[in-house]
């Protein structure tokens, strides 16, 4: 009987995890076709069509790389505050924010969902999916708000504003997720008993978001230049070839 219950629990975990991963992949595929369709309206056959395909494939490749990096960083974690040893610090939100800055808020949300889904598949859940759901909610707000603000206001100031506002939203979201989801699940329902844990968790999240913001701010520009280099190089080479052909004398 116990074995059947354990197997059913594992099966449920795999089904939910697979659903999260498939949802993230579905969103990514939808973005791929939407971007490709919009670009195809303004492109012509030949070299321009090949360039659109090239950019779409490299977009998916870069998003996959950021997702893989986020999964790896999620496993590199350690306890920070002795009062809350169950909270472990990791910087897996950095690739999520980088994806939001480079490709927009939807991409950041997809990376966050895929990160959580893959980790569920690899190591399961220890909180009955409640903790994973709260991480998905807070991570979605983090990536979505940061990417949306940066989409509206580019530049260093826009990056700083987006990181600050999204970090505040992350901390607020985690406060409510802990108060109404995580702590009651572990049997802590009295508000007076909750408050010390909530304040320690808030301090932990402030430290985490500050570290995440600093790393994202200083990594974004160099990494963005590297990941977009081939497009700039390709464009420059095309312009150089066009200008050279114009300068060549025509045969009479």
XYZ file of C-alpha atoms in Angstrom:
252
model
C 0.000 0.000 0.000
C 2.799 2.383 0.909
C 4.645 1.508 -2.280
C 1.554 2.268 -4.346
C 1.133 5.617 -2.587
C 4.794 6.465 -3.149
C 4.549 5.511 -6.816
C 1.382 7.573 -7.257
C 3.063 10.579 -5.629
C 6.070 10.240 -7.935
C 3.750 9.895 -10.931
C 1.898 13.079 -9.969
C 5.207 14.929 -9.571
C 6.333 13.820 -13.022
C 3.014 14.744 -14.617
C 3.004 18.238 -13.089
C 6.678 18.753 -13.932
C 6.148 17.621 -17.508
C 3.155 19.969 -17.789
C 5.271 22.931 -16.656
C 8.042 22.080 -19.115
C 5.592 21.567 -21.978
C 3.876 24.864 -21.168
C 7.222 26.673 -21.253
C 8.147 24.989 -24.546
C 4.725 25.848 -25.961
C 5.144 29.510 -25.092
C 8.598 29.475 -26.646
C 7.302 27.889 -29.862
C 4.451 30.428 -29.984
C 6.957 33.266 -29.651
C 9.039 31.692 -32.412
C 6.138 31.597 -34.881
C 4.822 35.041 -33.892
C 8.250 36.632 -34.360
C 8.829 34.744 -37.588
C 5.403 35.702 -38.977
C 5.821 39.389 -38.202
C 9.283 39.488 -39.716
C 8.199 37.588 -42.847
C 5.755 40.396 -43.732
C 8.625 42.810 -44.193
C 11.154 40.420 -45.744
C 11.664 39.202 -49.285
C 12.762 35.923 -50.706
C 16.403 35.004 -50.829
C 19.060 36.298 -48.508
C 16.655 38.270 -46.268
C 14.505 35.177 -45.674
C 17.602 33.178 -44.771
C 18.662 35.888 -42.344
C 15.256 35.808 -40.610
C 15.514 32.031 -40.202
C 19.068 32.366 -38.946
C 18.044 34.920 -36.326
C 15.061 32.841 -35.184
C 17.181 29.732 -34.708
C 19.880 31.615 -32.838
C 17.187 33.159 -30.631
C 15.989 29.705 -29.593
C 19.582 28.591 -29.067
C 20.373 31.535 -26.806
C 17.191 31.099 -24.781
C 18.058 27.420 -24.316
C 21.560 28.363 -23.152
C 20.194 30.836 -20.600
C 17.698 28.245 -19.363
C 20.413 25.624 -18.951
C 22.561 28.128 -17.066
C 19.643 28.965 -14.766
C 19.122 25.268 -13.975
C 22.812 24.794 -13.161
C 22.882 27.882 -10.926
C 19.772 26.673 -9.097
C 21.765 23.669 -7.897
C 24.628 25.850 -6.611
C 23.104 27.053 -3.359
C 24.050 27.426 0.296
C 22.384 28.629 3.532
C 22.996 32.278 4.341
C 21.262 33.193 7.628
C 21.453 30.857 10.668
C 17.931 31.861 11.736
C 16.488 30.448 8.467
C 18.806 27.583 7.453
C 16.169 26.135 5.134
C 16.517 29.191 2.872
C 19.469 28.673 0.540
C 20.982 31.409 -1.587
C 21.369 30.912 -5.328
C 21.671 33.257 -8.299
C 19.490 31.361 -10.768
C 17.414 34.510 -11.365
C 20.366 36.187 -13.107
C 19.914 34.302 -16.430
C 16.170 34.966 -16.198
C 16.716 38.723 -15.900
C 19.355 38.627 -18.642
C 16.823 36.959 -20.938
C 14.228 39.613 -20.074
C 16.651 42.414 -20.876
C 17.910 40.878 -24.118
C 14.717 39.490 -25.627
C 11.812 40.931 -23.653
C 9.700 40.056 -20.594
C 7.942 37.045 -22.161
C 11.271 35.354 -22.797
C 12.296 35.926 -19.188
C 9.055 34.346 -17.983
C 9.611 31.353 -20.283
C 13.146 30.862 -18.922
C 11.860 31.027 -15.353
C 9.074 28.482 -16.041
C 11.427 26.133 -17.860
C 13.980 26.387 -15.040
C 11.418 25.391 -12.424
C 9.980 22.622 -14.612
C 13.362 21.056 -15.362
C 14.371 21.137 -11.697
C 11.076 19.473 -10.764
C 11.829 16.713 -13.239
C 15.364 16.267 -11.918
C 14.861 16.449 -8.154
C 11.114 16.552 -7.532
C 9.424 18.702 -4.907
C 9.782 18.833 -1.143
C 6.871 21.209 -0.509
C 4.014 19.518 -2.358
C 4.462 21.953 -5.292
C 3.479 24.886 -3.081
C 7.024 26.220 -2.872
C 7.518 25.673 -6.600
C 4.298 27.547 -7.318
C 5.387 30.477 -5.136
C 8.774 30.505 -6.894
C 7.023 30.554 -10.243
C 4.797 33.467 -9.190
C 7.626 35.529 -7.719
C 10.007 34.695 -10.587
C 7.367 35.610 -13.152
C 6.857 39.005 -11.501
C 10.624 39.475 -11.242
C 11.324 38.747 -14.901
C 8.130 40.278 -16.278
C 8.368 43.625 -14.492
C 12.106 44.000 -15.126
C 11.768 43.190 -18.818
C 8.716 45.402 -19.304
C 10.293 48.468 -17.705
C 13.542 47.974 -19.625
C 11.534 47.560 -22.829
C 9.988 50.987 -22.231
C 13.074 52.728 -20.858
C 16.410 51.554 -22.281
C 19.852 52.548 -21.063
C 21.618 52.377 -17.724
C 18.968 54.374 -15.880
C 16.232 52.148 -17.246
C 18.156 49.055 -16.152
C 18.595 50.428 -12.631
C 14.907 51.380 -12.352
C 13.741 48.019 -13.685
C 16.001 46.077 -11.309
C 14.912 48.084 -8.270
C 11.175 47.936 -9.017
C 11.225 44.232 -9.916
C 13.245 43.410 -6.777
C 10.689 45.198 -4.593
C 7.896 43.296 -6.353
C 9.783 40.029 -5.784
C 10.159 40.660 -2.056
C 6.494 41.654 -1.670
C 5.310 38.605 -3.627
C 7.437 36.249 -1.524
C 6.111 37.844 1.696
C 2.509 37.020 0.737
C 3.441 33.597 -0.668
C 5.150 32.708 2.616
C 2.319 34.112 4.736
C -0.588 32.489 2.908
C 0.979 29.428 1.239
C 4.285 28.111 2.584
C 4.112 28.723 6.333
C 0.501 27.501 6.759
C 1.460 24.362 4.858
C 4.130 23.666 7.474
C 1.653 24.156 10.304
C 2.487 27.781 11.169
C -0.850 29.574 11.049
C -0.661 31.996 13.968
C 0.320 35.454 12.768
C 2.444 36.125 15.854
C 4.440 32.962 15.220
C 4.744 33.885 11.547
C 6.163 37.375 11.950
C 9.764 36.502 12.988
C 10.015 34.019 10.096
C 8.536 36.515 7.648
C 11.001 39.243 8.640
C 13.997 36.876 8.430
C 12.790 35.714 5.036
C 12.407 39.318 3.893
C 16.007 40.047 4.940
C 17.150 36.967 3.032
C 15.254 38.042 -0.101
C 16.662 41.581 0.109
C 20.208 40.211 0.203
C 19.406 37.819 -2.639
C 17.855 40.469 -4.882
C 20.675 42.959 -4.243
C 23.249 40.342 -5.263
C 21.153 39.330 -8.280
C 20.744 42.947 -9.397
C 24.452 43.716 -9.124
C 25.445 40.630 -11.103
C 22.791 41.289 -13.763
C 23.748 44.945 -14.122
C 27.465 44.288 -14.638
C 27.072 41.125 -16.750
C 24.305 42.274 -19.086
C 26.175 44.623 -21.429
C 29.264 42.417 -22.051
C 27.117 39.313 -22.461
C 24.655 41.130 -24.716
C 27.485 42.228 -27.026
C 28.781 38.658 -27.220
C 25.374 37.072 -27.861
C 24.386 39.638 -30.496
C 27.799 39.851 -32.132
C 27.045 37.605 -35.091
C 24.078 39.770 -36.142
C 26.145 42.949 -36.063
C 29.029 41.291 -37.886
C 26.686 39.837 -40.489
C 25.029 43.199 -41.065
C 28.336 45.021 -41.367
C 29.698 42.457 -43.803
C 26.561 42.759 -45.973
C 26.921 46.546 -46.048
C 30.601 46.244 -46.931
C 29.854 43.859 -49.800
C 27.088 46.138 -51.097
C 29.298 49.223 -51.011
C 32.126 47.365 -52.760
C 29.844 46.203 -55.556
C 28.596 49.753 -56.085
C 32.120 51.081 -56.440
C 33.105 48.479 -59.080
C 33.020 49.864 -62.668
C 30.265 48.551 -64.909
C 31.230 46.734 -68.104
C 30.145 48.629 -71.197
